[in-house]
Short mmCIF file of C-alpha atoms in Angstrom, two decimals:
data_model
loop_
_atom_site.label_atom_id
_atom_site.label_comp_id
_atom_site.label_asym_id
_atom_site.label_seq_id
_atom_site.Cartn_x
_atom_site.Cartn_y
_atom_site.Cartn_z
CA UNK A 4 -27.99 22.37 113.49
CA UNK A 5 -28.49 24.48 110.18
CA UNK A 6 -25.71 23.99 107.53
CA UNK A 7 -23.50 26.92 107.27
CA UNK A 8 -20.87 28.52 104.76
CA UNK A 9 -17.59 30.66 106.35
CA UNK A 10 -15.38 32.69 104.54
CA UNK A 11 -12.31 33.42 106.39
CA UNK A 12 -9.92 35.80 104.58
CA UNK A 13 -7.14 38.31 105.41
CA UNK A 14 -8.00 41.91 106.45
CA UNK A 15 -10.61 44.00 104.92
CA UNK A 16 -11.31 44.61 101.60
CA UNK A 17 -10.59 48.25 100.61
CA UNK A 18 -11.88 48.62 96.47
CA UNK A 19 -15.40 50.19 96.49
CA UNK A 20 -16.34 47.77 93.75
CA UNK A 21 -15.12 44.62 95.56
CA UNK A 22 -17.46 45.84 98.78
CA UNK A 23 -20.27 46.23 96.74
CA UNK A 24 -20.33 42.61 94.98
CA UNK A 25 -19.41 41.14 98.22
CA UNK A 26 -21.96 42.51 99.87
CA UNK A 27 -24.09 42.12 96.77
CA UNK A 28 -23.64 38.21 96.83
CA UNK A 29 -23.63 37.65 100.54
CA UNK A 30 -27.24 39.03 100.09
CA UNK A 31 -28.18 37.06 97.46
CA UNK A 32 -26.80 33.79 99.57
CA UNK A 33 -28.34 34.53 102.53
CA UNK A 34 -31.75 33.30 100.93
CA UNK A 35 -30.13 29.80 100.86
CA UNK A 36 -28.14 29.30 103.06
CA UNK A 37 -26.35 31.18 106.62
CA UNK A 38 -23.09 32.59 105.25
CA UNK A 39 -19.90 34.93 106.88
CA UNK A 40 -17.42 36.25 105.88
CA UNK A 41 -15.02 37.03 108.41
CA UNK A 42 -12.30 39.26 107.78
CA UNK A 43 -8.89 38.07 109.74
CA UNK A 44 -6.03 40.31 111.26
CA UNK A 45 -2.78 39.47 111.90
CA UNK A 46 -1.76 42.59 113.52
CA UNK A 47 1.70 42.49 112.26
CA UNK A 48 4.78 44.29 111.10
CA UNK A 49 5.21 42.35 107.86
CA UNK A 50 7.90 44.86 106.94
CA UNK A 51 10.44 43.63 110.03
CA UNK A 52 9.46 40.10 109.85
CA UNK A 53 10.72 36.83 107.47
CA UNK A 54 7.91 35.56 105.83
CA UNK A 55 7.90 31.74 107.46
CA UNK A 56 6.86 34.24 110.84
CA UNK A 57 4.27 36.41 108.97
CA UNK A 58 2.31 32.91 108.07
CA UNK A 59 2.52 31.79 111.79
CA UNK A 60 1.10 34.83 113.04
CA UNK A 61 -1.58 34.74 109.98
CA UNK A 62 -2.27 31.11 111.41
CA UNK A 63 -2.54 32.08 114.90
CA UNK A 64 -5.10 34.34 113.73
CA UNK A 65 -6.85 32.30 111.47
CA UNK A 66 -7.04 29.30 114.00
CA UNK A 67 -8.84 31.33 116.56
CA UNK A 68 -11.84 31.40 113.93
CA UNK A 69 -11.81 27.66 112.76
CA UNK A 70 -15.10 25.93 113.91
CA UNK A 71 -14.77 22.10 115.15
CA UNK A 72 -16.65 19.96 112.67
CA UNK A 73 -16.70 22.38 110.31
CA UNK A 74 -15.41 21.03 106.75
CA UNK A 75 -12.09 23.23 105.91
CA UNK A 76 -11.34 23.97 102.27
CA UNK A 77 -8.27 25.66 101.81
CA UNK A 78 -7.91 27.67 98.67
CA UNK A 79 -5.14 27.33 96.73
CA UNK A 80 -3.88 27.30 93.44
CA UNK A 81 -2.44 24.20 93.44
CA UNK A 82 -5.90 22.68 95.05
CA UNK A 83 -8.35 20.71 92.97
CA UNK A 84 -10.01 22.18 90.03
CA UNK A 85 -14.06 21.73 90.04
CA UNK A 86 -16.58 22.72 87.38
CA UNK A 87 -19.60 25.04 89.17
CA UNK A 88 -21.86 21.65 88.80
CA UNK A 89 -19.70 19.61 90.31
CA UNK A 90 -19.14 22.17 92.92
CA UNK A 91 -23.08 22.44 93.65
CA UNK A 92 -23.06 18.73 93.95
CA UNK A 93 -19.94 18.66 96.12
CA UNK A 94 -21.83 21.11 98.48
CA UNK A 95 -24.69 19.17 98.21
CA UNK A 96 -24.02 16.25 99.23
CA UNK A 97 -21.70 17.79 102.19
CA UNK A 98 -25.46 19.81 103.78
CA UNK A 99 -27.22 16.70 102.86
CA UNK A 100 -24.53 14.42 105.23
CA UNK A 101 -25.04 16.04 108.36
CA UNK A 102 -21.89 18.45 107.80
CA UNK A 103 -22.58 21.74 109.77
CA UNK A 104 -20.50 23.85 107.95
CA UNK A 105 -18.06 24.46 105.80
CA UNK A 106 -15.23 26.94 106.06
CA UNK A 107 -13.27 28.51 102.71
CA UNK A 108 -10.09 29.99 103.76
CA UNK A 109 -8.28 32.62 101.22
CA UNK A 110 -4.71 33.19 102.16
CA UNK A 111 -2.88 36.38 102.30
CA UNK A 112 -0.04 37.63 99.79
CA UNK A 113 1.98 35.42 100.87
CA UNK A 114 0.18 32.08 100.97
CA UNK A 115 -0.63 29.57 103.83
CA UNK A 116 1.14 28.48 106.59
CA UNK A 117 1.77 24.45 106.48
CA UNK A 118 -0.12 24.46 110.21
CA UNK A 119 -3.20 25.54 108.38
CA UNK A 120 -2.64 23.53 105.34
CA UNK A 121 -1.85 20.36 107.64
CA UNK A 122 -5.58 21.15 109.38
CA UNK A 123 -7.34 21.17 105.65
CA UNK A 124 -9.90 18.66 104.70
CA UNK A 125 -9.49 20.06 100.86
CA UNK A 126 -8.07 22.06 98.64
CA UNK A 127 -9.85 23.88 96.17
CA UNK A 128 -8.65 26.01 92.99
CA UNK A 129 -10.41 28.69 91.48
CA UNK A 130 -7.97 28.81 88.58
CA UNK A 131 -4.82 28.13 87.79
CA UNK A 132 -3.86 32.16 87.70
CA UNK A 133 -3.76 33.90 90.80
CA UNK A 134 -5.93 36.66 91.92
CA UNK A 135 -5.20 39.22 94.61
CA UNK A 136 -7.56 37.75 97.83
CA UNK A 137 -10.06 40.72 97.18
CA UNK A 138 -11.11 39.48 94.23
CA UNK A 139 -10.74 35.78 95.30
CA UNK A 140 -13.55 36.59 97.75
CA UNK A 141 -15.93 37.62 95.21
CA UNK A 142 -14.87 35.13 92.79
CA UNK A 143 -16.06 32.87 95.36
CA UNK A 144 -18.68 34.05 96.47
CA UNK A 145 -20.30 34.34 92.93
CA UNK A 146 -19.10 30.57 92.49
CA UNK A 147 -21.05 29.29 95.78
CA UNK A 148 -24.33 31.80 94.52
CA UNK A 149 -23.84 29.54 91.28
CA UNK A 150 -23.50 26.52 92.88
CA UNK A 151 -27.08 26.81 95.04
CA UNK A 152 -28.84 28.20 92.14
CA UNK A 153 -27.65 24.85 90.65
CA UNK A 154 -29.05 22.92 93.34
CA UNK A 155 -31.97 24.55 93.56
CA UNK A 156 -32.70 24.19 89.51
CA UNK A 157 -32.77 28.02 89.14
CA UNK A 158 -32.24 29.65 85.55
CA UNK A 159 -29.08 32.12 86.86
CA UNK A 160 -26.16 29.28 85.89
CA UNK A 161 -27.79 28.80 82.46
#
């Protein structure tokens, strides 16, 4: 079974821009390694709701798309910090082990619910500031580009 990257994030992303680096890096990826991103609704009235039952319904949604076996890394800004070659390694070593996948999850506005964060094998901070999960995909996507380029000795981190 190949080794496999997932990128599991809340709804679609709407900013022109943000489409075309996305797309622009899941390109660029797919010469290493199979990668998806797969955008997650809710379907939800977040306006008539508390916010405990928005991130039960975000779970519900998210847990349909989980894979079993798959390593889950939660991101979050409280998760550990990692420099881009100690990233590489970390996803190294994880395709090198037998690991068929891995999925990144980017919570919504208002965070994670503690059923996902319960089912996480990491968690992994891009920074400590928060970004908006539009440009947390991208930021992560360019980070994982970095991180095979890395791995495969190529000049683009230099």
């Amino acid at each position: 079974m190949a080794f496999r990257l997932r990128i599991l994030s809340p709804g679609k992303t709407k900013k022109k821009y943000l489409q075309e680096g996305i797309a622009e890096y899941l390109k660029r990826l797919s010469h290493y390694v199979p990668i998806e991103w797969i955008p997650v609704t809710a379907r939800l009235q977040k306006q008539n709701l508390p916010i405990e039952r928005i991130l039960d319904k975000e779970a519900e949604a998210f847990t349909k798309y989980l894979k079993s076996g798959h390593f889950l890394i939660v991101l979050d800004a409280k998760g550990k910090m990692r420099s881009s070659e100690d990233f590489a390694e970390f996803l190294r070593i994880k395709r090198d082990a037998g690991v068929p996948g891995i999925d990144f999850l980017i919570g919504g506005e208002w965070g994670i619910s503690e059923k996902i964060k319960n089912r996480a094998d990491e968690f992994l901070s891009l920074s400590r500031m928060t970004f908006t999960h539009d440009l947390t995909r991208l930021i992560l996507l360019e980070q994982i580009y970095r991180a095979f380029t890395i791995i495969k000795n190529e000049n683009y981190h230099k």
